CSV table of C-alpha atoms in Angstrom, one decimal:
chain,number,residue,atom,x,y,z
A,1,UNK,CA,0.0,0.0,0.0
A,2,UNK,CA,1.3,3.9,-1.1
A,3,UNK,CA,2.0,5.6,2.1
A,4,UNK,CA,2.2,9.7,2.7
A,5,UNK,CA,3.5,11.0,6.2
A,6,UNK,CA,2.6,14.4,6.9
A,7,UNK,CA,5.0,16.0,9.0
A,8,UNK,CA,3.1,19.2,10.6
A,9,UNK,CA,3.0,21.3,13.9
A,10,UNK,CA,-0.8,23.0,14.7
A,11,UNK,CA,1.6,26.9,14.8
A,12,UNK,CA,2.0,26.7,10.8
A,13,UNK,CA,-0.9,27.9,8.8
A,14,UNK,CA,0.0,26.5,5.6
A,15,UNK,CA,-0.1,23.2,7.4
A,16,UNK,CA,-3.5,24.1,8.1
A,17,UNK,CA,-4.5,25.1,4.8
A,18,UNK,CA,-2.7,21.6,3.4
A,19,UNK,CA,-4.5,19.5,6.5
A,20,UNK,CA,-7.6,18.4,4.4
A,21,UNK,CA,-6.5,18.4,1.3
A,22,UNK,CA,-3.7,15.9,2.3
A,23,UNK,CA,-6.9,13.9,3.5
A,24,UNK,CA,-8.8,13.7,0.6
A,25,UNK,CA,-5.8,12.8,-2.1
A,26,UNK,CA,-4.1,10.2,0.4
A,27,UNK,CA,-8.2,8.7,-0.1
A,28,UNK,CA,-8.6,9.2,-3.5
A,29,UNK,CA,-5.0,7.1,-4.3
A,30,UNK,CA,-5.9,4.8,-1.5
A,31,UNK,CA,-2.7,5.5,0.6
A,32,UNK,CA,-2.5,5.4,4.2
A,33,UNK,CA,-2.0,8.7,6.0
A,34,UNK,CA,0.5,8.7,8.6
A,35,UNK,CA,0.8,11.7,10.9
A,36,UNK,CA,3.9,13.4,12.1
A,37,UNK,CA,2.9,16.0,14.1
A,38,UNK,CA,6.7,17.6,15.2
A,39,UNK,CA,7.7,21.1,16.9
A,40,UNK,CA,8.4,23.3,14.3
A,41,UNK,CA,10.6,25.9,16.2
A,42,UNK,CA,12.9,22.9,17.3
A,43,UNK,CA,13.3,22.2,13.2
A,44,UNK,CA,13.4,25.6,12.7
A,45,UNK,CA,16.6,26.2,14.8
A,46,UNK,CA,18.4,22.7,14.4
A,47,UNK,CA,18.6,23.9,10.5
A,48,UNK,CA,19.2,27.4,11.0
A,49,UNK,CA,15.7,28.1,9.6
A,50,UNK,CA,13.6,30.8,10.8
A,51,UNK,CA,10.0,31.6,10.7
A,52,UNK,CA,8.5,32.8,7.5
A,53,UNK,CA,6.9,36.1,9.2
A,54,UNK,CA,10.7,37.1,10.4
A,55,UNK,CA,11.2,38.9,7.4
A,56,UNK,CA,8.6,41.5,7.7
A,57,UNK,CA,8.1,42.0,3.8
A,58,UNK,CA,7.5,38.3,3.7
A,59,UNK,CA,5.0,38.6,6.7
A,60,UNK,CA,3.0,41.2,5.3
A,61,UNK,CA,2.6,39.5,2.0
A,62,UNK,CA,1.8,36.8,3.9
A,63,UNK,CA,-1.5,37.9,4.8
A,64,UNK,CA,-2.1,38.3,1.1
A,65,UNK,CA,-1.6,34.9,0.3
A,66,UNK,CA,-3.3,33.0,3.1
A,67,UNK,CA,-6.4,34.7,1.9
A,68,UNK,CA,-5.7,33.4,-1.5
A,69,UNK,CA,-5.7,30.0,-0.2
A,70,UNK,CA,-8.6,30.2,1.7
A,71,UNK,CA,-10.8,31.1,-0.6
A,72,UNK,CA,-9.0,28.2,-2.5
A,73,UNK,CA,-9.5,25.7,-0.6
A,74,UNK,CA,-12.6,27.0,1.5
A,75,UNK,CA,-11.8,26.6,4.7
A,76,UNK,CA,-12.9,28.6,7.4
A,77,UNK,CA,-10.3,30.6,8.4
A,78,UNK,CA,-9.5,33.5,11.6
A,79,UNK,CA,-6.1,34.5,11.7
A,80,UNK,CA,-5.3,34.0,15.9
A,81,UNK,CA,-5.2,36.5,18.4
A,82,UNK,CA,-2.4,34.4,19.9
A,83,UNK,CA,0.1,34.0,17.2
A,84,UNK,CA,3.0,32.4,17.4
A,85,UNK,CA,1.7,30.0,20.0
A,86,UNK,CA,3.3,27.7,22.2
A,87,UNK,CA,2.0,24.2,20.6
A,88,UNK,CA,4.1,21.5,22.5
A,89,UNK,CA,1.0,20.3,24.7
A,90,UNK,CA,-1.2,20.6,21.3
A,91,UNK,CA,1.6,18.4,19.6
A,92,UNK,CA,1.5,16.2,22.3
A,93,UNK,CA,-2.0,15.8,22.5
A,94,UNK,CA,-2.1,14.5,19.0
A,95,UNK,CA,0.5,12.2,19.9
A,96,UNK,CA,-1.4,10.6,22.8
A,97,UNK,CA,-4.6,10.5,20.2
A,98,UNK,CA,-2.4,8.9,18.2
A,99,UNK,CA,-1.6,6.3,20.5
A,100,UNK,CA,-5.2,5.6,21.3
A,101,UNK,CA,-7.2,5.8,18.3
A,102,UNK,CA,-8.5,9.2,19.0
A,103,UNK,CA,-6.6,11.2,16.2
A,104,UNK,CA,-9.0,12.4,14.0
A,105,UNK,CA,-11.1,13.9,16.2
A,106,UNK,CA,-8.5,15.9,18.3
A,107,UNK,CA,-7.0,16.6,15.4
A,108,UNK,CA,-9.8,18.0,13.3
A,109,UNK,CA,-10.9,19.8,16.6
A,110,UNK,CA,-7.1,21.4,17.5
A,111,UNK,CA,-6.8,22.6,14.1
A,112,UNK,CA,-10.3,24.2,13.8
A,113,UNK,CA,-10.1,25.9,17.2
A,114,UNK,CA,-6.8,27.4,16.8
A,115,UNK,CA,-7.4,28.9,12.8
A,116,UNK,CA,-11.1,29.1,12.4
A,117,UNK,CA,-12.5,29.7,16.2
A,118,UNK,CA,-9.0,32.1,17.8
A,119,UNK,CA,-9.0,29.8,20.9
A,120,UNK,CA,-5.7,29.2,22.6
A,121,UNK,CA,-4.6,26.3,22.4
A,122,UNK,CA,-1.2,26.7,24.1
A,123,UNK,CA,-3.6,26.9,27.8
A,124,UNK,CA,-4.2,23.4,29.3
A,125,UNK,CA,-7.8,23.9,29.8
A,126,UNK,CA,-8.3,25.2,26.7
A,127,UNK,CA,-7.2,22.3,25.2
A,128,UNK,CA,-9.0,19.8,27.3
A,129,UNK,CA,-11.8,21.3,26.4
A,130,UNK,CA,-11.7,21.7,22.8
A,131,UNK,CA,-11.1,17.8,23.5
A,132,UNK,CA,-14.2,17.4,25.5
A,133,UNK,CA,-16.5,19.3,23.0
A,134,UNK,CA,-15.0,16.9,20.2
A,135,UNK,CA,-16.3,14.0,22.1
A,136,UNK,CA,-13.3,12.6,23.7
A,137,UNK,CA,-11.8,12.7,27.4
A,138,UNK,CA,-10.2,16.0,27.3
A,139,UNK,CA,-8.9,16.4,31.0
A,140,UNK,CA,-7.2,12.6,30.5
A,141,UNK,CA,-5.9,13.3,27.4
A,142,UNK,CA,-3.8,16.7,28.5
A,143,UNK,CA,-3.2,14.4,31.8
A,144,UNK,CA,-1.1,12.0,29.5
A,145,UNK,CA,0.8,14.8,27.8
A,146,UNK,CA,3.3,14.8,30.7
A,147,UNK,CA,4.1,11.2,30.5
A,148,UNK,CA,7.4,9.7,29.0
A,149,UNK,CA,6.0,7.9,26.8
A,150,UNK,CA,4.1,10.9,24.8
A,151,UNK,CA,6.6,13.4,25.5
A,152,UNK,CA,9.3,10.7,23.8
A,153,UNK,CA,7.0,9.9,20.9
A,154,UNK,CA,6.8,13.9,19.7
A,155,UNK,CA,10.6,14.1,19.9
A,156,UNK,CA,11.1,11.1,18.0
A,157,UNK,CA,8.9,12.5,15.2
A,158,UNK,CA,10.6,16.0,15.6
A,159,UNK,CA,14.3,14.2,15.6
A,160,UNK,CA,13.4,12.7,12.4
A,161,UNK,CA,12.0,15.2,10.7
A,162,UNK,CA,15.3,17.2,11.0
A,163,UNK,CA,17.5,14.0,10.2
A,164,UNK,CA,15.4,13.2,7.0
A,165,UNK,CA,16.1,17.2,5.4
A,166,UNK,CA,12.7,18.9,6.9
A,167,UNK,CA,13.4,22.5,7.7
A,168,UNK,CA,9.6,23.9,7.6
A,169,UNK,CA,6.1,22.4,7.5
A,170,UNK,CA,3.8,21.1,6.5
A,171,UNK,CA,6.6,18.1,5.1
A,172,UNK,CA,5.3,15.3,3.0
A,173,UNK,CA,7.1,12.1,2.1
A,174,UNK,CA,6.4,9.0,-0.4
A,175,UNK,CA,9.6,7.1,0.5
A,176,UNK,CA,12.6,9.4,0.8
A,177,UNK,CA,10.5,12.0,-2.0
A,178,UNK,CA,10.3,15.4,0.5
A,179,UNK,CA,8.0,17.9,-0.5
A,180,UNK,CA,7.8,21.0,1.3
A,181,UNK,CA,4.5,23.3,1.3
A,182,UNK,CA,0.7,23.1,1.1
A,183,UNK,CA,1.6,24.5,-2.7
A,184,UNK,CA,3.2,21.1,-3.4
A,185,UNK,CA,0.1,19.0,-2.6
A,186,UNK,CA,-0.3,18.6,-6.4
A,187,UNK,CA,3.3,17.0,-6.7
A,188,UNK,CA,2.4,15.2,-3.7
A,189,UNK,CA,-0.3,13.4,-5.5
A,190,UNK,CA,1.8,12.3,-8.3
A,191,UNK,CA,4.1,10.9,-6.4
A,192,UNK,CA,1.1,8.6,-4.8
A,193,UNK,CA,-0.1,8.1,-8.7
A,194,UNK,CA,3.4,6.3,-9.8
B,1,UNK,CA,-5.9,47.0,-20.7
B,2,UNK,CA,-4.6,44.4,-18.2
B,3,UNK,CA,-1.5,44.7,-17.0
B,4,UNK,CA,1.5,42.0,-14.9
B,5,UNK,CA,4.3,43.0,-14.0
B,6,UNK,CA,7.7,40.5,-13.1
B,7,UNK,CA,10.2,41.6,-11.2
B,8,UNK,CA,13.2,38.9,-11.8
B,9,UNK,CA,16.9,38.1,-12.0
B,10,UNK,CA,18.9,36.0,-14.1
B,11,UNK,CA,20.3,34.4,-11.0
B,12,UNK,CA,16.9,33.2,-9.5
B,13,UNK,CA,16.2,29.6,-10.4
B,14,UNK,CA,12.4,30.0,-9.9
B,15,UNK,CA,12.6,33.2,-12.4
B,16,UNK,CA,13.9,31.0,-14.6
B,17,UNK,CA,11.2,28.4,-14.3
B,18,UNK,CA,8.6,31.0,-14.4
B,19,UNK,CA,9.7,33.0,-17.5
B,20,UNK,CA,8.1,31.4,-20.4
B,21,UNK,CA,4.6,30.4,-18.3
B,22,UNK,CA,4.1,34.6,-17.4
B,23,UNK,CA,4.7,34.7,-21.2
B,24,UNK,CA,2.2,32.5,-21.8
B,25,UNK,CA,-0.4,33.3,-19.2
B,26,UNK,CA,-0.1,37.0,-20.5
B,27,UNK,CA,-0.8,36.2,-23.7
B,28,UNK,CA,-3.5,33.8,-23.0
B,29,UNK,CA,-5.3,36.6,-20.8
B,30,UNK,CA,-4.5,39.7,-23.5
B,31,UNK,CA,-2.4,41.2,-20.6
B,32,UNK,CA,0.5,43.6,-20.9
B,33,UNK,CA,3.7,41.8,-19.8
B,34,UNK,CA,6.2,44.9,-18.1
B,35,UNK,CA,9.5,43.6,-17.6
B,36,UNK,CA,11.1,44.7,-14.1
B,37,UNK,CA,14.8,43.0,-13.7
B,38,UNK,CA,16.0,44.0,-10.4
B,39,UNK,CA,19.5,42.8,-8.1
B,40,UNK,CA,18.0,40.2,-6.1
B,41,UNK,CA,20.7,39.9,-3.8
B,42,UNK,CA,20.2,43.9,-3.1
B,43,UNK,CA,16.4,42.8,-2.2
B,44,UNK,CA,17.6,40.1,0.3
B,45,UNK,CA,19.5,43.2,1.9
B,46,UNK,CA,17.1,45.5,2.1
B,47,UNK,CA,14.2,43.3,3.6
B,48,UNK,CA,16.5,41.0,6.0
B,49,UNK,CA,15.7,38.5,3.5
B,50,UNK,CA,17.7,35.9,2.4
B,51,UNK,CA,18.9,33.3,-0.8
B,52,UNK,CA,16.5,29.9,0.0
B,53,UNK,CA,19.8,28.3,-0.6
B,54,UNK,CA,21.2,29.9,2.5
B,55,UNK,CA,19.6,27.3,4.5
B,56,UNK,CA,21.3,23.8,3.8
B,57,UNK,CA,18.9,21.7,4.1
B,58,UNK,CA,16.5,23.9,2.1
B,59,UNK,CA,19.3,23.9,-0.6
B,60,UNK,CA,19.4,19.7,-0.3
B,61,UNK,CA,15.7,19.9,-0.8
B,62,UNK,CA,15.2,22.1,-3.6
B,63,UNK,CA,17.6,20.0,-6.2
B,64,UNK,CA,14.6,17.7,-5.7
B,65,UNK,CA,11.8,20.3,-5.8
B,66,UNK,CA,13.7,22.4,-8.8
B,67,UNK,CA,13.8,18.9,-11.3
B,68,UNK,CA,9.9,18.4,-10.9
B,69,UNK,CA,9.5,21.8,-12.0
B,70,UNK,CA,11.6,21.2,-14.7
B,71,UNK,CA,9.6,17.9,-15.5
B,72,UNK,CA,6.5,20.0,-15.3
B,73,UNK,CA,7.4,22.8,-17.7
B,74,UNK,CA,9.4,20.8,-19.8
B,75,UNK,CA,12.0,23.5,-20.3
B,76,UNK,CA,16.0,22.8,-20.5
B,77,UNK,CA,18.0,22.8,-17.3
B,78,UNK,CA,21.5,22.5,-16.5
B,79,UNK,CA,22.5,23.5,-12.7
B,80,UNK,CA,25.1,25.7,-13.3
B,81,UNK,CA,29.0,25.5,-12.4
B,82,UNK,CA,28.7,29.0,-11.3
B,83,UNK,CA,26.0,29.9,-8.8
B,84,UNK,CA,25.5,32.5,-7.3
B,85,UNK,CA,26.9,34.6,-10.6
B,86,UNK,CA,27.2,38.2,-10.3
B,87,UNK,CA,24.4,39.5,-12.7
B,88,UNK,CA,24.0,43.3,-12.8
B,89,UNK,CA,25.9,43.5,-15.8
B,90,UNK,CA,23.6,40.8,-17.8
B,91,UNK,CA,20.7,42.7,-15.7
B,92,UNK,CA,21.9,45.9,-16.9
B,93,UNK,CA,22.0,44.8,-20.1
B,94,UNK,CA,18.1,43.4,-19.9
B,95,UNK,CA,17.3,47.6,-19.0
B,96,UNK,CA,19.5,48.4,-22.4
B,97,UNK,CA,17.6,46.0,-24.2
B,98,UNK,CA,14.2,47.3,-22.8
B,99,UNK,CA,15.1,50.7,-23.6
B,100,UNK,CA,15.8,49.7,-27.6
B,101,UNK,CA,13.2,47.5,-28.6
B,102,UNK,CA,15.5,44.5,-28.6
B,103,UNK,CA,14.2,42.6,-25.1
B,104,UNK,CA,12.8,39.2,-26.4
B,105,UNK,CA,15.7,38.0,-27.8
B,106,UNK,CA,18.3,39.4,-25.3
B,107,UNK,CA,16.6,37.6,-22.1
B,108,UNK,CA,15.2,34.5,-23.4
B,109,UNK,CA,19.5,33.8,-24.7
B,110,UNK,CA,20.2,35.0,-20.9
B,111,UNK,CA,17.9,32.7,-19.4
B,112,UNK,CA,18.9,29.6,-21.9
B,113,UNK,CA,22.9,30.3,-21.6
B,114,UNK,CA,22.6,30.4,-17.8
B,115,UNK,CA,20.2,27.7,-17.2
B,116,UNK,CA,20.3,25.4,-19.7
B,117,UNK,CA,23.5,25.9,-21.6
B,118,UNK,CA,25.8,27.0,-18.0
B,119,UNK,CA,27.6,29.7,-19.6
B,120,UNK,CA,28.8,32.4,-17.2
B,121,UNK,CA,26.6,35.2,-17.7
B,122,UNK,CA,28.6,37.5,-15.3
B,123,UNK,CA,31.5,37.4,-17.6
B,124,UNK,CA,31.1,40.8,-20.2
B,125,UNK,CA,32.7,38.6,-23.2
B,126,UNK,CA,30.2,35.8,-22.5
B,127,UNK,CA,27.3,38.0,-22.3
B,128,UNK,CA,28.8,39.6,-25.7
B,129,UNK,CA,28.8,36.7,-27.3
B,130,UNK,CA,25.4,35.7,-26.0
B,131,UNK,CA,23.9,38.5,-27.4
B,132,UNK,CA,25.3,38.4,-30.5
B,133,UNK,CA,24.1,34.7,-31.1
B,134,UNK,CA,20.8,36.0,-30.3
B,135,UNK,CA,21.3,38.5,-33.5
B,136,UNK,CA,22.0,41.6,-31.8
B,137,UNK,CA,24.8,43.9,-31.1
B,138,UNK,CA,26.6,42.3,-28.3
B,139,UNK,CA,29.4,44.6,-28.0
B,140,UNK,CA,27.4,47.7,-28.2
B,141,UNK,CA,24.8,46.1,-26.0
B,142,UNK,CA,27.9,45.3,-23.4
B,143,UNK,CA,29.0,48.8,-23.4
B,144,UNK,CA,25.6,50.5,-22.9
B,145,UNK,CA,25.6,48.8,-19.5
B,146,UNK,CA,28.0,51.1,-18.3
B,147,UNK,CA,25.9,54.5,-18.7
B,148,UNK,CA,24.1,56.4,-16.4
B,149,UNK,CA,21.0,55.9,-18.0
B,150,UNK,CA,21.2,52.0,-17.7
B,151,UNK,CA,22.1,51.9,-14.6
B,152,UNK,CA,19.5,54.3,-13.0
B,153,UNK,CA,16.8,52.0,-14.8
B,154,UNK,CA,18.3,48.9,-13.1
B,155,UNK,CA,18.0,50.7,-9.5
B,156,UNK,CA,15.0,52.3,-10.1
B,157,UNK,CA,13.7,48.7,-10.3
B,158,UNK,CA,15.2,47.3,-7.4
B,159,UNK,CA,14.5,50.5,-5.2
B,160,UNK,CA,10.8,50.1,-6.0
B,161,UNK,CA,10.7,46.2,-5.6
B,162,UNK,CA,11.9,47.3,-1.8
B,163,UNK,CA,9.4,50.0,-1.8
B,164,UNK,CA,6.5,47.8,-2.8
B,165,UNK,CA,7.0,44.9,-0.6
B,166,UNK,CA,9.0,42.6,-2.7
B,167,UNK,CA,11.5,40.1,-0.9
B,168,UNK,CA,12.5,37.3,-3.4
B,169,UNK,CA,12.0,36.5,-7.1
B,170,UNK,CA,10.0,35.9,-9.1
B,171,UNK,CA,7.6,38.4,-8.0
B,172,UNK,CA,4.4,39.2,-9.8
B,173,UNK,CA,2.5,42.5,-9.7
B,174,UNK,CA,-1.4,43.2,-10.5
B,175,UNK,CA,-2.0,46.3,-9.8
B,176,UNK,CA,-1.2,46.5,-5.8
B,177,UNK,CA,-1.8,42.8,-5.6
B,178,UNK,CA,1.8,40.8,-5.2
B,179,UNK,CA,2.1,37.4,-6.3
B,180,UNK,CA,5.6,35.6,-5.0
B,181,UNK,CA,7.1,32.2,-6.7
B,182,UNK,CA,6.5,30.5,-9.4
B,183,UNK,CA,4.1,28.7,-7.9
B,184,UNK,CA,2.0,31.0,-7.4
B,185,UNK,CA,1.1,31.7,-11.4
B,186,UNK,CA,-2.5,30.1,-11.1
B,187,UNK,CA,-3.4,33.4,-9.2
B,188,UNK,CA,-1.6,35.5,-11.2
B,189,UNK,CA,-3.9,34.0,-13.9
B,190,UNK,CA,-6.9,34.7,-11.9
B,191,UNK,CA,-6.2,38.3,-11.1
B,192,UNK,CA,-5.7,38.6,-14.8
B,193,UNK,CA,-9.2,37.1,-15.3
B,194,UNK,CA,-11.0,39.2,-12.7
C-alpha cells in the first residue's frame, strides 16, 4: 500500500490550509496517512531556519496569500489572536490520540479551534476542552501529555524530521521524495499516482 | 488593458522556471507583460531576506523540488557550475535591451545560456557573445551597460521592488496585488481574469 507521512505542527498555517486536502488525495490514491505531528521551532533552529513572518516584507505578504488559499481551498479561516503559540501540549496531545485511536477527532478539533474559532490552544484547559467538545476525554488526554511515553514519541517524530532534510512544515514524504508546502500538494499526488 | 508586472533576476532559479509560463499566461489573458529586472541579492539586503539556498537543508531539498518543476514545464535545465553569478551587468544589459526595442531575444539567450547551456553570464565577453548569437549587437549592448541611464533604470527597479514589498524573485505584480514564486502563477492567472 502507497504511504504519505505528513509531517506538521498546529503553529503553521499552511499546514492548516494543506491539513484536508492531504486527507482527501491520500483517499482518492488509496494510501495510508500517517501523521507526524513535530515542533516546528525545534526544526526551525536545528537547520538554522527561521519563521517565514521574520522577514517583515514576507509577513505582510503573507496575509495576502493566506487569503488566496482560503478562498481556494474553502476553509474557514481566523487568523489567531495568539500567534505564534506555544504548541508543544497541542503536539503532544495529538501524539497521545495517536496512540489511542483518538486522532482524527483531536486533530480536526485542535486545528479548527486554533485557525477558524481564535482559541488558545497553548492553555491546558483550553485544550482539554476543545477535546471534551469533540467527544473525547479532554482532562485525561492533557493528563497523559506529561508522560514519558508521549513526550518521547513527539521528539522522535521532531528528531526525524530534522534528520530526513525537513526545515519547515507542512513536510510530505512518499519514500525518501520530501516535498515542502501546502503548494506542493499537487506533486504530492503524483508521487502517490506512480 | 490588463496589465502584470515581473520583477526577476537571471540568477533566481524560480525566475527561470517561471519566465516562459508569465509569457504565456499573459498572452493567454491579452495582458501587458512589463518587464522589471531588479539585483536580487540587493532585495535580500534591504528586507532581511535571504537566498532559500542559504539554508542547507532547504538547498538539499530544492535540487529535488527544482527537477519536478523542470519535469513540469518541460524547459531545458543545466544546474550551473557558477552559482551564485554576479548578474547586474547581464541585468543591466536586460534595462539596455528594454530601452531599444531588442528585449525578447536578449533575455530568453540569458535565461537559456545560464540555465540550460551553463555559460557564465557575469563574464562581459560571454554576455557579448550571447547577445550576439541572439542576433543583436553584443558589443554595443555590453558597453551600454556602463551608462548612467542604464544603470539608473536597473536601481529604479530594485528601489521600487523594496518600496512595494518585494522580498524574493519571481515576484508578480497586478496592480497593488503581489504574487511571490513561481508557484503562485495560477493566481496571477486569476487576477488577470478578474
Amino acid at each position: 500500500m502507497k504511504r504519505v507521512e505528513f509531517f506538521y505542527d498546529y503553529a503553521s498555517t499552511y499546514s492548516y490550509l494543506a491539513h484536508r486536502e492531504i486527507e482527501e488525495i491520500a483517499e482518492r490514491r488509496g494510501a495510508e496517512l500517517v501523521f507526524r505531528p513535530m515542533v516546528l521551532g525545534f526544526v526551525f533552529k536545528a537547520t538554522g531556519n527561521s519563521m517565514p513572518a521574520a522577514v517583515p516584507a514576507k509577513a505582510a505578504y503573507m496575509v495576502q496569500d493566506v487569503r488566496r488559499w482560503v478562498r481556494k481551498t474553502g476553509l474557514p479561516f481566523h487568523m489567531p489572536s495568539v500567534f505564534p503559540v506555544n504548541t508543544i501540549r497541542a503536539l503532544r496531545g495529538a501524539c497521545a490520540a495517536l496512540a489511542d485511536g483518538t486522532f482524527p477527532a483531536y486533530h480536526h478539533a485542535v486545528m479548527k479551534a486554533y485557525w477558524a474559532d481564535d482559541q488558545d490552544i497553548g492553555d491546558a484547559e483550553v485544550l482539554a476542552g476543545i477535546a471534551t467538545a469533540a467527544g473525547l476525554d479532554g482532562a485525561a488526554l492533557v493528563a497523559r501529555c506529561e508522560t514519558e511515553a508521549v513526550k518521547a514519541a513527539l521528539k522522535k517524530n521532531t528528531d526525524e524530521a530534522v534528520a530526513r532534510g525537513v526545515f519547515g512544515a507542512p513536510t510530505f514524504f512518499v519514500g525518501d521524495a520530501m516535498f515542502w508546502g501546502n503548494d506542493r500538494l499537487e506533486f504530492v499526488a503524483e508521487a502517490l499516482a506512480e
